[in-house]
Amino acid sequence: MELRVLQYFLAIAREQSIVRAAESLHLSQPALSTQIKGMEEELGKQLLIRGTKGSRKITLTEEGMILRKRAEEILNLVQKTEKEITLSDQVIVGDVYIGTGETDAVRLIARTARSLYGTYPGIHYHIASGNANFVLEQLEKGLIDFGIIFGSVDKTKYNSIKIPYKDIWGVLMRQDSPLAAKAFITPEDLWDKPLIISQQEDGNKELTEWIQRELPELEIVATYNLLFNASLMVEEGLGYAIGFDKIINTSGNSRLCFRPLSPKREDSMSIVWKKYQVFSKACEKFIEKLKEMPNICVSIP
């Protein structure tokens, strides 16, 4: 399977039309159709559903949707690799890709990048946000260089640096909610309240152990992937969001407030990378500078 043909396929998926895709690629329509038919024959699967005479809109089959996802990952990785290989040995420029959940520890990444900027302004940083499963999946595929994860690290697979931050768990609520008068939130406070929890927490034993209830016993009205979206649901009165402190600004004229959990729940975190990974020069400089930051604990078995 050629990379060029993958690019053709993605153009059709994007345009939902062979005619428009051919125009964007500066190819003739018959030539593009022949390339895609050849790919389908090679894979032994139909990838596209051609529209009828009344509608020329192209849709993807189930196999086509799988190929689209993988093709985007493959081409992104190829582009990233080409950049790393073709950079000059004399000038350190390049990209650093980091995957992370929502956490105040991103400040450490920002401070490290700022420290490097004066000497290496050609290094650029790309932050991909998602839960732990997303971060580890992207790391395994080579689509990111580093990942920030919470809790323990699998030292058989990753090198790591312990980050001197701990995220404090608590409840995001409206200023006029009944629980806003409390300094801390206990499990009993939430047993009869409408809750908004992280998709990652849905099924996480740590939450059920703290709250002393199984999730089906609670009133879970919504789940979220980004706490900002949850904060909008809280602001509209849907419920109470369980999440990290310092992600949502609750100061000034905010209608929201944050109260920590009691017993206290906090998560330590590490920045990890695959063992035996060969870094680009930009990534080497980034990790060297990160190790110099205060209170950093390096763990490289």
PDB file of C-alpha atoms in Angstrom:
ATOM      1  CA  MET A   1       0.000   0.000   0.000  1.00  0.00           C
ATOM      2  CA  GLU A   2       1.572   3.288  -1.100  1.00  0.00           C
ATOM      3  CA  LEU A   3       1.525   6.436   0.991  1.00  0.00           C
ATOM      4  CA  ARG A   4       0.480   8.383  -2.082  1.00  0.00           C
ATOM      5  CA  VAL A   5      -2.670   6.286  -2.465  1.00  0.00           C
ATOM      6  CA  LEU A   6      -3.469   6.715   1.225  1.00  0.00           C
ATOM      7  CA  GLN A   7      -3.368  10.465   0.646  1.00  0.00           C
ATOM      8  CA  TYR A   8      -5.745  10.023  -2.300  1.00  0.00           C
ATOM      9  CA  PHE A   9      -8.120   8.000  -0.142  1.00  0.00           C
ATOM     10  CA  LEU A  10      -8.103  10.617   2.626  1.00  0.00           C
ATOM     11  CA  ALA A  11      -8.850  13.354   0.092  1.00  0.00           C
ATOM     12  CA  ILE A  12     -11.959  11.446  -1.040  1.00  0.00           C
ATOM     13  CA  ALA A  13     -13.021  10.836   2.564  1.00  0.00           C
ATOM     14  CA  ARG A  14     -12.569  14.552   3.313  1.00  0.00           C
ATOM     15  CA  GLU A  15     -14.339  15.844   0.209  1.00  0.00           C
ATOM     16  CA  GLN A  16     -16.985  13.070   0.141  1.00  0.00           C
ATOM     17  CA  SER A  17     -16.679  13.268  -3.622  1.00  0.00           C
ATOM     18  CA  ILE A  18     -14.307  11.723  -6.147  1.00  0.00           C
ATOM     19  CA  VAL A  19     -14.800  14.721  -8.447  1.00  0.00           C
ATOM     20  CA  ARG A  20     -13.856  17.307  -5.809  1.00  0.00           C
ATOM     21  CA  ALA A  21     -11.030  15.134  -4.489  1.00  0.00           C
ATOM     22  CA  ALA A  22      -9.592  14.786  -8.004  1.00  0.00           C
ATOM     23  CA  GLU A  23      -9.699  18.574  -8.414  1.00  0.00           C
ATOM     24  CA  SER A  24      -7.919  19.148  -5.090  1.00  0.00           C
ATOM     25  CA  LEU A  25      -5.255  16.585  -6.022  1.00  0.00           C
ATOM     26  CA  HIS A  26      -4.895  17.879  -9.609  1.00  0.00           C
ATOM     27  CA  LEU A  27      -5.713  14.428 -10.980  1.00  0.00           C
ATOM     28  CA  SER A  28      -8.231  13.269 -13.508  1.00  0.00           C
ATOM     29  CA  GLN A  29     -11.303  11.578 -12.088  1.00  0.00           C
ATOM     30  CA  PRO A  30     -10.696   8.267 -13.958  1.00  0.00           C
ATOM     31  CA  ALA A  31      -7.082   8.143 -12.701  1.00  0.00           C
ATOM     32  CA  LEU A  32      -8.174   8.695  -9.090  1.00  0.00           C
ATOM     33  CA  SER A  33     -10.957   6.091  -9.368  1.00  0.00           C
ATOM     34  CA  THR A  34      -8.474   3.567 -10.769  1.00  0.00           C
ATOM     35  CA  GLN A  35      -6.074   4.119  -7.844  1.00  0.00           C
ATOM     36  CA  ILE A  36      -8.825   3.619  -5.258  1.00  0.00           C
ATOM     37  CA  LYS A  37     -10.219   0.537  -6.999  1.00  0.00           C
ATOM     38  CA  GLY A  38      -6.692  -0.877  -7.006  1.00  0.00           C
ATOM     39  CA  MET A  39      -6.455  -0.295  -3.247  1.00  0.00           C
ATOM     40  CA  GLU A  40      -9.798  -2.027  -2.677  1.00  0.00           C
ATOM     41  CA  GLU A  41      -8.639  -5.000  -4.744  1.00  0.00           C
ATOM     42  CA  GLU A  42      -5.352  -5.141  -2.837  1.00  0.00           C
ATOM     43  CA  LEU A  43      -7.162  -5.172   0.521  1.00  0.00           C
ATOM     44  CA  GLY A  44     -10.000  -7.360  -0.674  1.00  0.00           C
ATOM     45  CA  LYS A  45     -12.529  -4.969   0.886  1.00  0.00           C
ATOM     46  CA  GLN A  46     -14.903  -2.298  -0.352  1.00  0.00           C
ATOM     47  CA  LEU A  47     -13.886   1.033   1.146  1.00  0.00           C
ATOM     48  CA  LEU A  48     -16.288   3.469  -0.512  1.00  0.00           C
ATOM     49  CA  ILE A  49     -19.998   3.481  -1.199  1.00  0.00           C
ATOM     50  CA  ARG A  50     -20.504   5.346  -4.452  1.00  0.00           C
ATOM     51  CA  GLY A  51     -23.581   7.527  -4.690  1.00  0.00           C
ATOM     52  CA  THR A  52     -26.372   6.950  -7.166  1.00  0.00           C
ATOM     53  CA  LYS A  53     -26.941   9.137 -10.209  1.00  0.00           C
ATOM     54  CA  GLY A  54     -29.115  11.434  -8.125  1.00  0.00           C
ATOM     55  CA  SER A  55     -26.430  11.840  -5.467  1.00  0.00           C
ATOM     56  CA  ARG A  56     -22.684  11.631  -6.044  1.00  0.00           C
ATOM     57  CA  LYS A  57     -21.867  11.823  -2.342  1.00  0.00           C
ATOM     58  CA  ILE A  58     -19.276   9.260  -1.251  1.00  0.00           C
ATOM     59  CA  THR A  59     -19.625   7.498   2.098  1.00  0.00           C
ATOM     60  CA  LEU A  60     -17.205   5.136   3.806  1.00  0.00           C
ATOM     61  CA  THR A  61     -17.864   1.510   4.613  1.00  0.00           C
ATOM     62  CA  GLU A  62     -16.943   0.217   8.058  1.00  0.00           C
ATOM     63  CA  GLU A  63     -13.591  -0.927   6.646  1.00  0.00           C
ATOM     64  CA  GLY A  64     -13.189   2.488   5.027  1.00  0.00           C
ATOM     65  CA  MET A  65     -13.669   4.240   8.360  1.00  0.00           C
ATOM     66  CA  ILE A  66     -11.019   2.010   9.947  1.00  0.00           C
ATOM     67  CA  LEU A  67      -8.617   2.766   7.093  1.00  0.00           C
ATOM     68  CA  ARG A  68      -9.272   6.503   7.384  1.00  0.00           C
ATOM     69  CA  LYS A  69      -8.307   6.513  11.068  1.00  0.00           C
ATOM     70  CA  ARG A  70      -5.171   4.447  10.479  1.00  0.00           C
ATOM     71  CA  ALA A  71      -4.183   6.366   7.350  1.00  0.00           C
ATOM     72  CA  GLU A  72      -4.297   9.660   9.265  1.00  0.00           C
ATOM     73  CA  GLU A  73      -2.077   8.173  11.986  1.00  0.00           C
ATOM     74  CA  ILE A  74       0.363   6.725   9.437  1.00  0.00           C
ATOM     75  CA  LEU A  75       0.721   9.957   7.459  1.00  0.00           C
ATOM     76  CA  ASN A  76       1.104  12.044  10.635  1.00  0.00           C
ATOM     77  CA  LEU A  77       3.869   9.729  11.797  1.00  0.00           C
ATOM     78  CA  VAL A  78       5.591   9.860   8.386  1.00  0.00           C
ATOM     79  CA  GLN A  79       5.459  13.664   8.414  1.00  0.00           C
ATOM     80  CA  LYS A  80       6.873  13.762  11.952  1.00  0.00           C
ATOM     81  CA  THR A  81       9.686  11.364  11.000  1.00  0.00           C
ATOM     82  CA  GLU A  82      10.604  13.314   7.865  1.00  0.00           C
ATOM     83  CA  LYS A  83      10.912  16.521   9.889  1.00  0.00           C
ATOM     84  CA  GLU A  84      13.186  14.874  12.448  1.00  0.00           C
ATOM     85  CA  ILE A  85      15.484  13.337   9.830  1.00  0.00           C
ATOM     86  CA  THR A  86      15.817  16.333   7.520  1.00  0.00           C
ATOM     87  CA  LEU A  87      16.614  18.941  10.186  1.00  0.00           C
ATOM     88  CA  SER A  88      20.044  20.537  10.036  1.00  0.00           C
ATOM     89  CA  ASP A  89      22.709  19.257  12.419  1.00  0.00           C
ATOM     90  CA  GLN A  90      23.887  22.823  12.950  1.00  0.00           C
ATOM     91  CA  VAL A  91      20.614  24.377  14.124  1.00  0.00           C
ATOM     92  CA  ILE A  92      18.358  22.735  16.701  1.00  0.00           C
ATOM     93  CA  VAL A  93      14.789  23.141  15.569  1.00  0.00           C
ATOM     94  CA  GLY A  94      11.895  20.747  15.574  1.00  0.00           C
ATOM     95  CA  ASP A  95       8.742  19.629  17.311  1.00  0.00           C
ATOM     96  CA  VAL A  96       8.052  18.135  20.725  1.00  0.00           C
ATOM     97  CA  TYR A  97       4.757  16.241  21.039  1.00  0.00           C
ATOM     98  CA  ILE A  98       3.275  15.785  24.513  1.00  0.00           C
ATOM     99  CA  GLY A  99       0.089  14.016  25.532  1.00  0.00           C
ATOM    100  CA  THR A 100      -1.630  14.866  28.811  1.00  0.00           C
ATOM    101  CA  GLY A 101      -4.889  15.072  30.655  1.00  0.00           C
ATOM    102  CA  GLU A 102      -6.140  18.313  32.142  1.00  0.00           C
ATOM    103  CA  THR A 103      -3.699  19.143  34.932  1.00  0.00           C
ATOM    104  CA  ASP A 104      -1.966  22.125  36.494  1.00  0.00           C
ATOM    105  CA  ALA A 105       1.296  20.242  35.831  1.00  0.00           C
ATOM    106  CA  VAL A 106       1.186  21.601  32.280  1.00  0.00           C
ATOM    107  CA  ARG A 107       2.712  24.688  33.893  1.00  0.00           C
ATOM    108  CA  LEU A 108       5.951  22.721  34.295  1.00  0.00           C
ATOM    109  CA  ILE A 109       5.943  21.986  30.559  1.00  0.00           C
ATOM    110  CA  ALA A 110       5.362  25.672  29.877  1.00  0.00           C
ATOM    111  CA  ARG A 111       8.179  26.743  32.209  1.00  0.00           C
ATOM    112  CA  THR A 112      10.576  24.270  30.636  1.00  0.00           C
ATOM    113  CA  ALA A 113       9.653  25.465  27.154  1.00  0.00           C
ATOM    114  CA  ARG A 114      10.051  29.086  28.212  1.00  0.00           C
ATOM    115  CA  SER A 115      13.518  28.337  29.614  1.00  0.00           C
ATOM    116  CA  LEU A 116      14.544  26.812  26.292  1.00  0.00           C
ATOM    117  CA  TYR A 117      12.988  29.466  24.101  1.00  0.00           C
ATOM    118  CA  GLY A 118      15.777  32.046  24.409  1.00  0.00           C
ATOM    119  CA  THR A 119      18.418  29.560  23.248  1.00  0.00           C
ATOM    120  CA  TYR A 120      16.325  27.405  20.924  1.00  0.00           C
ATOM    121  CA  PRO A 121      13.439  29.459  19.519  1.00  0.00           C
ATOM    122  CA  GLY A 122      13.005  26.947  16.703  1.00  0.00           C
ATOM    123  CA  ILE A 123      11.633  24.243  18.997  1.00  0.00           C
ATOM    124  CA  HIS A 124       7.840  24.059  18.890  1.00  0.00           C
ATOM    125  CA  TYR A 125       5.532  22.254  21.300  1.00  0.00           C
ATOM    126  CA  HIS A 126       2.306  20.409  20.531  1.00  0.00           C
ATOM    127  CA  ILE A 127      -0.005  19.399  23.377  1.00  0.00           C
ATOM    128  CA  ALA A 128      -2.598  16.659  22.785  1.00  0.00           C
ATOM    129  CA  SER A 129      -5.248  16.401  25.502  1.00  0.00           C
ATOM    130  CA  GLY A 130      -7.009  13.221  26.529  1.00  0.00           C
ATOM    131  CA  ASN A 131      -7.406  10.645  29.253  1.00  0.00           C
ATOM    132  CA  ALA A 132      -4.757   8.109  30.306  1.00  0.00           C
ATOM    133  CA  ASN A 133      -5.814   5.553  27.707  1.00  0.00           C
ATOM    134  CA  PHE A 134      -5.497   8.162  24.950  1.00  0.00           C
ATOM    135  CA  VAL A 135      -2.056   9.279  26.143  1.00  0.00           C
ATOM    136  CA  LEU A 136      -0.633   5.747  26.360  1.00  0.00           C
ATOM    137  CA  GLU A 137      -2.145   4.763  23.011  1.00  0.00           C
ATOM    138  CA  GLN A 138      -0.595   7.792  21.304  1.00  0.00           C
ATOM    139  CA  LEU A 139       2.721   7.058  22.999  1.00  0.00           C
ATOM    140  CA  GLU A 140       2.728   3.434  21.856  1.00  0.00           C
ATOM    141  CA  LYS A 141       1.982   4.467  18.275  1.00  0.00           C
ATOM    142  CA  GLY A 142       4.828   6.989  18.266  1.00  0.00           C
ATOM    143  CA  LEU A 143       2.480   9.906  17.646  1.00  0.00           C
ATOM    144  CA  ILE A 144       3.712  11.714  20.765  1.00  0.00           C
ATOM    145  CA  ASP A 145       7.166  11.826  22.352  1.00  0.00           C
ATOM    146  CA  PHE A 146       6.146  12.202  25.996  1.00  0.00           C
ATOM    147  CA  GLY A 147       3.063  11.557  28.076  1.00  0.00           C
ATOM    148  CA  ILE A 148       1.946  12.848  31.460  1.00  0.00           C
ATOM    149  CA  ILE A 149       0.249  10.090  33.426  1.00  0.00           C
ATOM    150  CA  PHE A 150      -1.136   9.785  36.950  1.00  0.00           C
ATOM    151  CA  GLY A 151      -0.224   7.152  39.507  1.00  0.00           C
ATOM    152  CA  SER A 152       2.301   4.365  39.061  1.00  0.00           C
ATOM    153  CA  VAL A 153       4.466   3.875  35.969  1.00  0.00           C
ATOM    154  CA  ASP A 154       5.088   0.577  34.180  1.00  0.00           C
ATOM    155  CA  LYS A 155       8.883   0.622  34.443  1.00  0.00           C
ATOM    156  CA  THR A 156       9.233  -2.357  32.108  1.00  0.00           C
ATOM    157  CA  LYS A 157       7.958  -0.182  29.258  1.00  0.00           C
ATOM    158  CA  TYR A 158       8.706   3.420  30.161  1.00  0.00           C
ATOM    159  CA  ASN A 159      11.369   5.722  31.527  1.00  0.00           C
ATOM    160  CA  SER A 160       9.930   8.460  33.687  1.00  0.00           C
ATOM    161  CA  ILE A 161      10.436  11.698  35.560  1.00  0.00           C
ATOM    162  CA  LYS A 162       8.388  12.301  38.700  1.00  0.00           C
ATOM    163  CA  ILE A 163       6.703  15.689  38.422  1.00  0.00           C
ATOM    164  CA  PRO A 164       6.714  17.812  41.599  1.00  0.00           C
ATOM    165  CA  TYR A 165       2.974  18.447  41.366  1.00  0.00           C
ATOM    166  CA  LYS A 166      -0.018  16.723  42.921  1.00  0.00           C
ATOM    167  CA  ASP A 167      -3.504  17.262  41.614  1.00  0.00           C
ATOM    168  CA  ILE A 168      -6.120  17.693  44.336  1.00  0.00           C
ATOM    169  CA  TRP A 169      -9.525  16.141  43.780  1.00  0.00           C
ATOM    170  CA  GLY A 170     -12.670  18.014  44.697  1.00  0.00           C
ATOM    171  CA  VAL A 171     -16.098  19.118  43.583  1.00  0.00           C
ATOM    172  CA  LEU A 172     -16.883  21.951  41.203  1.00  0.00           C
ATOM    173  CA  MET A 173     -20.237  23.538  42.003  1.00  0.00           C
ATOM    174  CA  ARG A 174     -22.249  26.720  41.724  1.00  0.00           C
ATOM    175  CA  GLN A 175     -21.671  29.431  44.306  1.00  0.00           C
ATOM    176  CA  ASP A 176     -25.358  29.228  45.285  1.00  0.00           C
ATOM    177  CA  SER A 177     -25.417  25.441  45.744  1.00  0.00           C
ATOM    178  CA  PRO A 178     -26.132  23.965  49.214  1.00  0.00           C
ATOM    179  CA  LEU A 179     -22.652  22.393  49.478  1.00  0.00           C
ATOM    180  CA  ALA A 180     -20.847  25.677  48.718  1.00  0.00           C
ATOM    181  CA  ALA A 181     -21.019  26.648  52.415  1.00  0.00           C
ATOM    182  CA  LYS A 182     -18.808  23.674  53.321  1.00  0.00           C
ATOM    183  CA  ALA A 183     -14.986  23.799  53.460  1.00  0.00           C
ATOM    184  CA  PHE A 184     -14.670  20.133  52.430  1.00  0.00           C
ATOM    185  CA  ILE A 185     -16.909  17.608  50.710  1.00  0.00           C
ATOM    186  CA  THR A 186     -17.417  14.187  52.295  1.00  0.00           C
ATOM    187  CA  PRO A 187     -18.704  11.045  50.575  1.00  0.00           C
ATOM    188  CA  GLU A 188     -22.047  11.359  52.369  1.00  0.00           C
ATOM    189  CA  ASP A 189     -22.530  14.846  50.898  1.00  0.00           C
ATOM    190  CA  LEU A 190     -22.656  13.385  47.398  1.00  0.00           C
ATOM    191  CA  TRP A 191     -24.720  10.244  47.876  1.00  0.00           C
ATOM    192  CA  ASP A 192     -27.985  11.985  46.944  1.00  0.00           C
ATOM    193  CA  LYS A 193     -26.612  14.638  44.560  1.00  0.00           C
ATOM    194  CA  PRO A 194     -26.601  14.654  40.728  1.00  0.00           C
ATOM    195  CA  LEU A 195     -22.976  14.010  39.771  1.00  0.00           C
ATOM    196  CA  ILE A 196     -20.863  14.707  36.684  1.00  0.00           C
ATOM    197  CA  ILE A 197     -17.773  12.503  36.576  1.00  0.00           C
ATOM    198  CA  SER A 198     -14.835  11.985  34.246  1.00  0.00           C
ATOM    199  CA  GLN A 199     -15.240   9.299  31.597  1.00  0.00           C
ATOM    200  CA  GLN A 200     -12.013   7.846  32.954  1.00  0.00           C
ATOM    201  CA  GLU A 201     -13.519   7.668  36.440  1.00  0.00           C
ATOM    202  CA  ASP A 202     -16.538   5.794  35.095  1.00  0.00           C
ATOM    203  CA  GLY A 203     -15.559   2.328  36.256  1.00  0.00           C
ATOM    204  CA  ASN A 204     -12.519   3.484  38.251  1.00  0.00           C
ATOM    205  CA  LYS A 205     -12.390   1.723  41.629  1.00  0.00           C
ATOM    206  CA  GLU A 206     -10.580   4.653  43.283  1.00  0.00           C
ATOM    207  CA  LEU A 207     -13.678   6.831  43.032  1.00  0.00           C
ATOM    208  CA  THR A 208     -16.022   4.133  44.322  1.00  0.00           C
ATOM    209  CA  GLU A 209     -13.662   3.364  47.207  1.00  0.00           C
ATOM    210  CA  TRP A 210     -13.558   7.019  48.214  1.00  0.00           C
ATOM    211  CA  ILE A 211     -17.282   7.631  47.891  1.00  0.00           C
ATOM    212  CA  GLN A 212     -18.119   4.260  49.503  1.00  0.00           C
ATOM    213  CA  ARG A 213     -20.748   3.498  46.906  1.00  0.00           C
ATOM    214  CA  GLU A 214     -20.839   1.662  43.594  1.00  0.00           C
ATOM    215  CA  LEU A 215     -21.571   3.892  40.607  1.00  0.00           C
ATOM    216  CA  PRO A 216     -25.044   2.386  39.937  1.00  0.00           C
ATOM    217  CA  GLU A 217     -26.013   3.488  43.459  1.00  0.00           C
ATOM    218  CA  LEU A 218     -25.181   7.118  42.612  1.00  0.00           C
ATOM    219  CA  GLU A 219     -27.034   9.624  40.483  1.00  0.00           C
ATOM    220  CA  ILE A 220     -24.574  10.042  37.586  1.00  0.00           C
ATOM    221  CA  VAL A 221     -26.255  12.572  35.304  1.00  0.00           C
ATOM    222  CA  ALA A 222     -23.326  13.061  32.876  1.00  0.00           C
ATOM    223  CA  THR A 223     -19.709  12.196  32.142  1.00  0.00           C
ATOM    224  CA  TYR A 224     -17.027  14.418  30.649  1.00  0.00           C
ATOM    225  CA  ASN A 225     -13.682  14.199  28.902  1.00  0.00           C
ATOM    226  CA  LEU A 226     -12.694  17.850  29.465  1.00  0.00           C
ATOM    227  CA  LEU A 227     -13.500  19.563  32.757  1.00  0.00           C
ATOM    228  CA  PHE A 228     -14.214  22.822  30.939  1.00  0.00           C
ATOM    229  CA  ASN A 229     -17.234  21.190  29.297  1.00  0.00           C
ATOM    230  CA  ALA A 230     -18.308  19.830  32.675  1.00  0.00           C
ATOM    231  CA  SER A 231     -18.013  23.318  34.170  1.00  0.00           C
ATOM    232  CA  LEU A 232     -20.593  24.595  31.689  1.00  0.00           C
ATOM    233  CA  MET A 233     -22.994  21.839  32.735  1.00  0.00           C
ATOM    234  CA  VAL A 234     -22.389  22.752  36.383  1.00  0.00           C
ATOM    235  CA  GLU A 235     -22.973  26.422  35.668  1.00  0.00           C
ATOM    236  CA  GLU A 236     -26.310  25.560  34.062  1.00  0.00           C
ATOM    237  CA  GLY A 237     -27.344  23.693  37.187  1.00  0.00           C
ATOM    238  CA  LEU A 238     -27.130  20.115  35.915  1.00  0.00           C
ATOM    239  CA  GLY A 239     -25.104  18.805  38.835  1.00  0.00           C
ATOM    240  CA  TYR A 240     -21.819  18.658  40.745  1.00  0.00           C
ATOM    241  CA  ALA A 241     -18.609  17.832  38.835  1.00  0.00           C
ATOM    242  CA  ILE A 242     -15.887  15.755  40.492  1.00  0.00           C
ATOM    243  CA  GLY A 243     -12.473  16.714  39.148  1.00  0.00           C
ATOM    244  CA  PHE A 244      -9.120  18.375  39.713  1.00  0.00           C
ATOM    245  CA  ASP A 245      -8.484  21.752  41.306  1.00  0.00           C
ATOM    246  CA  LYS A 246      -6.887  24.659  39.381  1.00  0.00           C
ATOM    247  CA  ILE A 247      -8.305  23.575  36.010  1.00  0.00           C
ATOM    248  CA  ILE A 248     -11.308  25.919  36.082  1.00  0.00           C
ATOM    249  CA  ASN A 249     -10.860  29.520  37.221  1.00  0.00           C
ATOM    250  CA  THR A 250     -13.285  30.053  40.099  1.00  0.00           C
ATOM    251  CA  SER A 251     -11.968  33.460  41.182  1.00  0.00           C
ATOM    252  CA  GLY A 252     -13.373  36.923  40.563  1.00  0.00           C
ATOM    253  CA  ASN A 253     -16.884  37.021  39.126  1.00  0.00           C
ATOM    254  CA  SER A 254     -17.108  33.278  38.493  1.00  0.00           C
ATOM    255  CA  ARG A 255     -20.438  31.675  39.364  1.00  0.00           C
ATOM    256  CA  LEU A 256     -18.549  28.525  40.350  1.00  0.00           C
ATOM    257  CA  CYS A 257     -16.504  27.404  43.346  1.00  0.00           C
ATOM    258  CA  PHE A 258     -14.326  24.392  44.146  1.00  0.00           C
ATOM    259  CA  ARG A 259     -14.281  22.411  47.375  1.00  0.00           C
ATOM    260  CA  PRO A 260     -11.677  19.649  48.068  1.00  0.00           C
ATOM    261  CA  LEU A 261     -12.671  16.135  49.081  1.00  0.00           C
ATOM    262  CA  SER A 262     -12.405  14.805  52.626  1.00  0.00           C
ATOM    263  CA  PRO A 263     -10.814  12.324  53.152  1.00  0.00           C
ATOM    264  CA  LYS A 264      -8.292  14.020  50.918  1.00  0.00           C
ATOM    265  CA  ARG A 265      -7.700  12.500  47.501  1.00  0.00           C
ATOM    266  CA  GLU A 266      -4.729  13.534  45.390  1.00  0.00           C
ATOM    267  CA  ASP A 267      -2.825  12.101  42.434  1.00  0.00           C
ATOM    268  CA  SER A 268       0.911  12.258  41.805  1.00  0.00           C
ATOM    269  CA  MET A 269       2.097  12.242  38.217  1.00  0.00           C
ATOM    270  CA  SER A 270       5.068  11.540  35.971  1.00  0.00           C
ATOM    271  CA  ILE A 271       6.166  12.401  32.476  1.00  0.00           C
ATOM    272  CA  VAL A 272       7.011   9.169  30.644  1.00  0.00           C
ATOM    273  CA  TRP A 273       8.545   8.054  27.369  1.00  0.00           C
ATOM    274  CA  LYS A 274       9.145   4.666  25.785  1.00  0.00           C
ATOM    275  CA  LYS A 275      12.271   2.795  26.813  1.00  0.00           C
ATOM    276  CA  TYR A 276      15.042   2.745  24.209  1.00  0.00           C
ATOM    277  CA  GLN A 277      13.350   5.604  22.368  1.00  0.00           C
ATOM    278  CA  VAL A 278      15.611   7.567  20.027  1.00  0.00           C
ATOM    279  CA  PHE A 279      14.883  11.263  20.499  1.00  0.00           C
ATOM    280  CA  SER A 280      15.094  14.072  17.999  1.00  0.00           C
ATOM    281  CA  LYS A 281      17.487  16.873  18.981  1.00  0.00           C
ATOM    282  CA  ALA A 282      14.537  19.030  20.009  1.00  0.00           C
ATOM    283  CA  CYS A 283      13.265  16.307  22.351  1.00  0.00           C
ATOM    284  CA  GLU A 284      16.755  15.783  23.777  1.00  0.00           C
ATOM    285  CA  LYS A 285      17.035  19.461  24.682  1.00  0.00           C
ATOM    286  CA  PHE A 286      13.552  19.460  26.189  1.00  0.00           C
ATOM    287  CA  ILE A 287      14.180  16.469  28.461  1.00  0.00           C
ATOM    288  CA  GLU A 288      17.620  17.800  29.476  1.00  0.00           C
ATOM    289  CA  LYS A 289      16.072  21.088  30.527  1.00  0.00           C
ATOM    290  CA  LEU A 290      13.187  19.347  32.295  1.00  0.00           C
ATOM    291  CA  LYS A 291      15.652  17.358  34.426  1.00  0.00           C
ATOM    292  CA  GLU A 292      17.215  20.649  35.545  1.00  0.00           C
ATOM    293  CA  MET A 293      13.918  22.014  36.879  1.00  0.00           C
ATOM    294  CA  PRO A 294      13.565  22.211  40.716  1.00  0.00           C
ATOM    295  CA  ASN A 295      12.421  19.101  42.658  1.00  0.00           C
ATOM    296  CA  ILE A 296      12.567  16.816  39.626  1.00  0.00           C
ATOM    297  CA  CYS A 297      13.109  13.133  40.368  1.00  0.00           C
ATOM    298  CA  VAL A 298      14.416  11.098  37.439  1.00  0.00           C
ATOM    299  CA  SER A 299      13.646   7.366  37.282  1.00  0.00           C
ATOM    300  CA  ILE A 300      15.447   5.578  34.428  1.00  0.00           C
ATOM    301  CA  PRO A 301      15.943   1.911  35.284  1.00  0.00           C
TER     302      PRO A 301
END
